[in-house]
JSON list of C-alpha atoms in Angstrom, two decimals:
[
{"chain": "R", "resi": 1, "resn": "MET", "atom": "CA", "xyz": [-2.55, 38.11, -37.93]},
{"chain": "R", "resi": 2, "resn": "ASP", "atom": "CA", "xyz": [-0.67, 34.93, -38.69]},
{"chain": "R", "resi": 3, "resn": "ARG", "atom": "CA", "xyz": [3.07, 35.51, -38.80]},
{"chain": "R", "resi": 4, "resn": "GLY", "atom": "CA", "xyz": [3.82, 32.54, -41.01]},
{"chain": "R", "resi": 5, "resn": "LYS", "atom": "CA", "xyz": [0.99, 32.97, -43.48]},
{"chain": "R", "resi": 6, "resn": "PRO", "atom": "CA", "xyz": [2.19, 32.96, -47.11]},
{"chain": "R", "resi": 7, "resn": "GLY", "atom": "CA", "xyz": [0.58, 34.94, -49.88]},
{"chain": "R", "resi": 8, "resn": "SER", "atom": "CA", "xyz": [-0.68, 38.46, -50.31]},
{"chain": "R", "resi": 9, "resn": "LYS", "atom": "CA", "xyz": [-3.69, 40.66, -49.56]},
{"chain": "R", "resi": 10, "resn": "MET", "atom": "CA", "xyz": [-5.47, 43.05, -51.86]},
{"chain": "R", "resi": 11, "resn": "HIS", "atom": "CA", "xyz": [-6.33, 46.42, -50.35]},
{"chain": "R", "resi": 12, "resn": "ILE", "atom": "CA", "xyz": [-9.02, 48.32, -52.22]},
{"chain": "R", "resi": 13, "resn": "LEU", "atom": "CA", "xyz": [-10.46, 51.78, -51.65]},
{"chain": "R", "resi": 14, "resn": "SER", "atom": "CA", "xyz": [-13.70, 52.23, -53.58]},
{"chain": "R", "resi": 15, "resn": "ASP", "atom": "CA", "xyz": [-16.42, 54.82, -53.94]},
{"chain": "R", "resi": 16, "resn": "ALA", "atom": "CA", "xyz": [-20.02, 54.35, -52.85]},
{"chain": "R", "resi": 17, "resn": "ASN", "atom": "CA", "xyz": [-20.87, 52.58, -56.12]},
{"chain": "R", "resi": 18, "resn": "GLY", "atom": "CA", "xyz": [-18.04, 50.07, -55.83]},
{"chain": "R", "resi": 19, "resn": "LEU", "atom": "CA", "xyz": [-15.68, 51.50, -58.41]},
{"chain": "R", "resi": 20, "resn": "PRO", "atom": "CA", "xyz": [-12.10, 50.88, -57.32]},
{"chain": "R", "resi": 21, "resn": "LEU", "atom": "CA", "xyz": [-10.27, 54.17, -56.70]},
{"chain": "R", "resi": 22, "resn": "VAL", "atom": "CA", "xyz": [-7.01, 52.95, -55.17]},
{"chain": "R", "resi": 23, "resn": "VAL", "atom": "CA", "xyz": [-5.58, 49.43, -55.09]},
{"chain": "R", "resi": 24, "resn": "GLY", "atom": "CA", "xyz": [-2.68, 48.07, -53.11]},
{"chain": "R", "resi": 25, "resn": "VAL", "atom": "CA", "xyz": [-0.94, 44.83, -52.20]},
{"chain": "R", "resi": 26, "resn": "SER", "atom": "CA", "xyz": [0.61, 43.73, -48.93]},
{"chain": "R", "resi": 27, "resn": "ALA", "atom": "CA", "xyz": [1.93, 40.52, -47.45]},
{"chain": "R", "resi": 28, "resn": "ALA", "atom": "CA", "xyz": [-0.66, 38.16, -45.98]},
{"chain": "R", "resi": 29, "resn": "ASN", "atom": "CA", "xyz": [0.97, 38.23, -42.56]},
{"chain": "R", "resi": 30, "resn": "VAL", "atom": "CA", "xyz": [0.51, 42.02, -42.21]},
{"chain": "R", "resi": 31, "resn": "HIS", "atom": "CA", "xyz": [-2.52, 43.33, -40.29]},
{"chain": "R", "resi": 32, "resn": "ASP", "atom": "CA", "xyz": [-5.26, 44.91, -42.41]},
{"chain": "R", "resi": 33, "resn": "SER", "atom": "CA", "xyz": [-5.11, 48.21, -40.54]},
{"chain": "R", "resi": 34, "resn": "GLU", "atom": "CA", "xyz": [-1.57, 48.92, -41.75]},
{"chain": "R", "resi": 35, "resn": "GLY", "atom": "CA", "xyz": [-2.84, 49.28, -45.30]},
{"chain": "R", "resi": 36, "resn": "LEU", "atom": "CA", "xyz": [-5.39, 52.00, -44.49]},
{"chain": "R", "resi": 37, "resn": "LYS", "atom": "CA", "xyz": [-3.13, 55.04, -44.27]},
{"chain": "R", "resi": 38, "resn": "PRO", "atom": "CA", "xyz": [-1.32, 54.45, -47.59]},
{"chain": "R", "resi": 39, "resn": "MET", "atom": "CA", "xyz": [-4.67, 53.88, -49.31]},
{"chain": "R", "resi": 40, "resn": "VAL", "atom": "CA", "xyz": [-6.23, 57.10, -48.02]},
{"chain": "R", "resi": 41, "resn": "GLU", "atom": "CA", "xyz": [-3.06, 59.10, -48.69]},
{"chain": "R", "resi": 42, "resn": "GLY", "atom": "CA", "xyz": [-2.84, 57.62, -52.19]},
{"chain": "R", "resi": 43, "resn": "HIS", "atom": "CA", "xyz": [-6.34, 58.84, -53.04]},
{"chain": "R", "resi": 44, "resn": "GLN", "atom": "CA", "xyz": [-5.99, 62.15, -54.85]},
{"chain": "R", "resi": 45, "resn": "THR", "atom": "CA", "xyz": [-8.65, 64.75, -54.28]},
{"chain": "R", "resi": 46, "resn": "ARG", "atom": "CA", "xyz": [-10.23, 66.42, -57.26]},
{"chain": "R", "resi": 47, "resn": "HIS", "atom": "CA", "xyz": [-10.13, 70.18, -57.61]},
{"chain": "R", "resi": 48, "resn": "ASP", "atom": "CA", "xyz": [-12.93, 72.13, -59.24]},
{"chain": "R", "resi": 49, "resn": "PRO", "atom": "CA", "xyz": [-11.30, 75.29, -60.67]},
{"chain": "R", "resi": 50, "resn": "HIS", "atom": "CA", "xyz": [-14.65, 77.05, -61.16]},
{"chain": "R", "resi": 51, "resn": "ASN", "atom": "CA", "xyz": [-15.73, 76.82, -57.52]},
{"chain": "R", "resi": 52, "resn": "GLY", "atom": "CA", "xyz": [-12.29, 76.53, -55.97]},
{"chain": "R", "resi": 53, "resn": "ARG", "atom": "CA", "xyz": [-13.44, 73.46, -54.03]},
{"chain": "R", "resi": 54, "resn": "TYR", "atom": "CA", "xyz": [-11.71, 70.19, -53.32]},
{"chain": "R", "resi": 55, "resn": "PHE", "atom": "CA", "xyz": [-13.68, 66.98, -53.42]},
{"chain": "R", "resi": 56, "resn": "LYS", "atom": "CA", "xyz": [-12.36, 64.64, -50.78]},
{"chain": "R", "resi": 57, "resn": "PRO", "atom": "CA", "xyz": [-13.73, 61.51, -49.15]},
{"chain": "R", "resi": 58, "resn": "GLN", "atom": "CA", "xyz": [-16.45, 62.30, -46.63]},
{"chain": "R", "resi": 59, "resn": "ARG", "atom": "CA", "xyz": [-16.98, 58.94, -44.95]},
{"chain": "R", "resi": 60, "resn": "LEU", "atom": "CA", "xyz": [-15.05, 55.73, -44.57]},
{"chain": "R", "resi": 61, "resn": "HIS", "atom": "CA", "xyz": [-16.89, 52.47, -43.90]},
{"chain": "R", "resi": 62, "resn": "ALA", "atom": "CA", "xyz": [-14.73, 49.62, -42.65]},
{"chain": "R", "resi": 63, "resn": "ASP", "atom": "CA", "xyz": [-14.94, 46.40, -40.69]},
{"chain": "R", "resi": 64, "resn": "LYS", "atom": "CA", "xyz": [-13.68, 45.64, -37.19]},
{"chain": "R", "resi": 65, "resn": "ALA", "atom": "CA", "xyz": [-10.10, 45.06, -38.29]},
{"chain": "R", "resi": 66, "resn": "TYR", "atom": "CA", "xyz": [-9.71, 48.83, -38.65]},
{"chain": "R", "resi": 67, "resn": "ASP", "atom": "CA", "xyz": [-11.06, 49.64, -35.17]},
{"chain": "R", "resi": 68, "resn": "ILE", "atom": "CA", "xyz": [-7.83, 51.08, -33.76]},
{"chain": "R", "resi": 69, "resn": "PRO", "atom": "CA", "xyz": [-7.87, 54.37, -31.80]},
{"chain": "R", "resi": 70, "resn": "HIS", "atom": "CA", "xyz": [-4.93, 55.99, -33.59]},
{"chain": "R", "resi": 71, "resn": "LEU", "atom": "CA", "xyz": [-6.52, 55.27, -37.00]},
{"chain": "R", "resi": 72, "resn": "ARG", "atom": "CA", "xyz": [-9.80, 56.84, -35.89]},
{"chain": "R", "resi": 73, "resn": "LYS", "atom": "CA", "xyz": [-7.94, 59.90, -34.65]},
{"chain": "R", "resi": 74, "resn": "TRP", "atom": "CA", "xyz": [-5.90, 60.12, -37.86]},
{"chain": "R", "resi": 75, "resn": "LEU", "atom": "CA", "xyz": [-9.04, 59.96, -40.02]},
{"chain": "R", "resi": 76, "resn": "ARG", "atom": "CA", "xyz": [-10.81, 62.60, -37.93]},
{"chain": "R", "resi": 77, "resn": "GLY", "atom": "CA", "xyz": [-7.75, 64.83, -38.31]},
{"chain": "R", "resi": 78, "resn": "ARG", "atom": "CA", "xyz": [-8.18, 64.56, -42.08]},
{"chain": "R", "resi": 79, "resn": "ARG", "atom": "CA", "xyz": [-11.89, 65.43, -41.66]},
{"chain": "R", "resi": 80, "resn": "ILE", "atom": "CA", "xyz": [-13.11, 62.05, -42.85]},
{"chain": "R", "resi": 81, "resn": "GLY", "atom": "CA", "xyz": [-16.16, 60.62, -41.12]},
{"chain": "R", "resi": 82, "resn": "VAL", "atom": "CA", "xyz": [-15.51, 57.26, -39.53]},
{"chain": "R", "resi": 83, "resn": "HIS", "atom": "CA", "xyz": [-18.03, 54.42, -39.67]},
{"chain": "R", "resi": 84, "resn": "ILE", "atom": "CA", "xyz": [-16.09, 51.48, -38.26]},
{"chain": "R", "resi": 85, "resn": "ALA", "atom": "CA", "xyz": [-17.72, 48.69, -36.28]},
{"chain": "R", "resi": 86, "resn": "ARG", "atom": "CA", "xyz": [-16.39, 48.61, -32.73]},
{"chain": "R", "resi": 87, "resn": "LYS", "atom": "CA", "xyz": [-14.83, 45.43, -31.45]},
{"chain": "R", "resi": 88, "resn": "GLY", "atom": "CA", "xyz": [-16.98, 43.73, -28.84]},
{"chain": "R", "resi": 89, "resn": "ILE", "atom": "CA", "xyz": [-19.75, 46.35, -29.04]},
{"chain": "R", "resi": 90, "resn": "GLU", "atom": "CA", "xyz": [-21.33, 46.35, -32.50]},
{"chain": "R", "resi": 91, "resn": "SER", "atom": "CA", "xyz": [-22.22, 43.32, -34.54]},
{"chain": "R", "resi": 92, "resn": "SER", "atom": "CA", "xyz": [-20.74, 42.77, -37.97]},
{"chain": "R", "resi": 93, "resn": "GLU", "atom": "CA", "xyz": [-24.22, 42.51, -39.49]},
{"chain": "R", "resi": 94, "resn": "ARG", "atom": "CA", "xyz": [-25.02, 46.18, -38.90]},
{"chain": "R", "resi": 95, "resn": "LEU", "atom": "CA", "xyz": [-22.25, 47.35, -41.22]},
{"chain": "R", "resi": 96, "resn": "GLY", "atom": "CA", "xyz": [-23.25, 44.82, -43.87]},
{"chain": "R", "resi": 97, "resn": "ARG", "atom": "CA", "xyz": [-25.66, 47.21, -45.56]},
{"chain": "R", "resi": 98, "resn": "ARG", "atom": "CA", "xyz": [-22.72, 49.16, -46.96]},
{"chain": "R", "resi": 99, "resn": "ARG", "atom": "CA", "xyz": [-19.97, 46.55, -46.80]},
{"chain": "R", "resi": 100, "resn": "TRP", "atom": "CA", "xyz": [-21.43, 44.47, -49.63]},
{"chain": "R", "resi": 101, "resn": "VAL", "atom": "CA", "xyz": [-20.27, 47.18, -52.04]},
{"chain": "R", "resi": 102, "resn": "ILE", "atom": "CA", "xyz": [-16.59, 46.53, -51.36]},
{"chain": "R", "resi": 103, "resn": "GLU", "atom": "CA", "xyz": [-17.18, 42.78, -51.26]},
{"chain": "R", "resi": 104, "resn": "ARG", "atom": "CA", "xyz": [-18.70, 43.03, -54.74]},
{"chain": "R", "resi": 105, "resn": "THR", "atom": "CA", "xyz": [-15.68, 45.04, -55.92]},
{"chain": "R", "resi": 106, "resn": "ILE", "atom": "CA", "xyz": [-13.31, 42.40, -54.58]},
{"chain": "R", "resi": 107, "resn": "SER", "atom": "CA", "xyz": [-15.38, 39.78, -56.37]},
{"chain": "R", "resi": 108, "resn": "TRP", "atom": "CA", "xyz": [-15.12, 41.73, -59.65]},
{"chain": "R", "resi": 109, "resn": "LEU", "atom": "CA", "xyz": [-11.35, 41.97, -59.33]},
{"chain": "R", "resi": 110, "resn": "SER", "atom": "CA", "xyz": [-10.78, 38.39, -58.26]},
{"chain": "R", "resi": 111, "resn": "GLY", "atom": "CA", "xyz": [-12.85, 37.23, -61.23]},
{"chain": "R", "resi": 112, "resn": "TYR", "atom": "CA", "xyz": [-9.89, 37.93, -63.50]},
{"chain": "R", "resi": 113, "resn": "ARG", "atom": "CA", "xyz": [-7.93, 34.73, -64.02]},
{"chain": "R", "resi": 114, "resn": "ARG", "atom": "CA", "xyz": [-4.55, 36.37, -63.57]},
{"chain": "R", "resi": 115, "resn": "LEU", "atom": "CA", "xyz": [-5.41, 37.64, -60.07]},
{"chain": "R", "resi": 116, "resn": "SER", "atom": "CA", "xyz": [-7.37, 34.85, -58.41]},
{"chain": "R", "resi": 117, "resn": "PRO", "atom": "CA", "xyz": [-4.48, 32.48, -57.88]},
{"chain": "R", "resi": 118, "resn": "ARG", "atom": "CA", "xyz": [-1.43, 34.67, -57.69]},
{"chain": "R", "resi": 119, "resn": "TYR", "atom": "CA", "xyz": [0.88, 33.64, -60.50]},
{"chain": "R", "resi": 120, "resn": "GLU", "atom": "CA", "xyz": [3.26, 36.58, -60.20]},
{"chain": "R", "resi": 121, "resn": "ARG", "atom": "CA", "xyz": [6.25, 36.28, -57.88]},
{"chain": "R", "resi": 122, "resn": "ASN", "atom": "CA", "xyz": [7.13, 39.97, -58.03]},
{"chain": "R", "resi": 123, "resn": "PRO", "atom": "CA", "xyz": [4.64, 42.14, -56.07]},
{"chain": "R", "resi": 124, "resn": "ARG", "atom": "CA", "xyz": [5.08, 45.03, -58.52]},
{"chain": "R", "resi": 125, "resn": "ASN", "atom": "CA", "xyz": [3.82, 42.85, -61.37]},
{"chain": "R", "resi": 126, "resn": "TYR", "atom": "CA", "xyz": [0.86, 41.67, -59.29]},
{"chain": "R", "resi": 127, "resn": "LEU", "atom": "CA", "xyz": [0.04, 45.28, -58.38]},
{"chain": "R", "resi": 128, "resn": "ALA", "atom": "CA", "xyz": [0.21, 46.23, -62.06]},
{"chain": "R", "resi": 129, "resn": "PHE", "atom": "CA", "xyz": [-2.26, 43.50, -63.01]},
{"chain": "R", "resi": 130, "resn": "LEU", "atom": "CA", "xyz": [-4.50, 44.52, -60.10]},
{"chain": "R", "resi": 131, "resn": "GLY", "atom": "CA", "xyz": [-4.47, 48.12, -61.34]},
{"chain": "R", "resi": 132, "resn": "LEU", "atom": "CA", "xyz": [-5.24, 46.95, -64.86]},
{"chain": "R", "resi": 133, "resn": "ALA", "atom": "CA", "xyz": [-8.21, 44.92, -63.60]},
{"chain": "R", "resi": 134, "resn": "ALA", "atom": "CA", "xyz": [-9.47, 47.97, -61.68]},
{"chain": "R", "resi": 135, "resn": "ALA", "atom": "CA", "xyz": [-9.19, 50.10, -64.83]},
{"chain": "R", "resi": 136, "resn": "ILE", "atom": "CA", "xyz": [-11.14, 47.49, -66.80]},
{"chain": "R", "resi": 137, "resn": "CYS", "atom": "CA", "xyz": [-13.89, 47.49, -64.14]},
{"chain": "R", "resi": 138, "resn": "CYS", "atom": "CA", "xyz": [-14.13, 51.28, -64.36]},
{"chain": "R", "resi": 139, "resn": "TYR", "atom": "CA", "xyz": [-14.19, 51.13, -68.17]},
{"chain": "R", "resi": 140, "resn": "LYS", "atom": "CA", "xyz": [-16.97, 48.53, -68.16]},
{"chain": "R", "resi": 141, "resn": "ARG", "atom": "CA", "xyz": [-19.06, 50.69, -65.83]},
{"chain": "R", "resi": 142, "resn": "PHE", "atom": "CA", "xyz": [-18.43, 53.74, -68.01]},
{"chain": "R", "resi": 143, "resn": "VAL", "atom": "CA", "xyz": [-19.50, 51.90, -71.16]},
{"chain": "R", "resi": 144, "resn": "ARG", "atom": "CA", "xyz": [-22.64, 50.61, -69.45]},
{"chain": "R", "resi": 145, "resn": "LEU", "atom": "CA", "xyz": [-23.60, 54.12, -68.31]},
{"chain": "R", "resi": 146, "resn": "THR", "atom": "CA", "xyz": [-22.96, 55.80, -71.66]},
{"chain": "R", "resi": 147, "resn": "THR", "atom": "CA", "xyz": [-24.70, 53.32, -73.95]}
]
């Protein structure tokens, strides 16, 4: 965390295939772990009326920045499996088998010209363009699967 760092961070919650489910923006000088709770709470679970079941996230894969005891406890309380690399114990390479999915999603979103250098001064406008880019990524995947 760099207190004087200008700019913003994109927070993205994606599924196992890399489709962005929830997007968010925070200041660049805020620690990554502070964006986790709003992202998980912002993810709406789906309800199947025929079975009466809720589909909620089962596992969360994250890097070492999210290795904080109270976050692990909070996720377990929500019955979400935690796969977070431990600081000083596990190497970052072990989590790389699943982490490339979110890295690819970030690459898809930052490929849009409006998002890569941040032109917007208002964070609400930047978040709107980020949401639009996520919707376009989902649409492109849908078209590819249906044709």
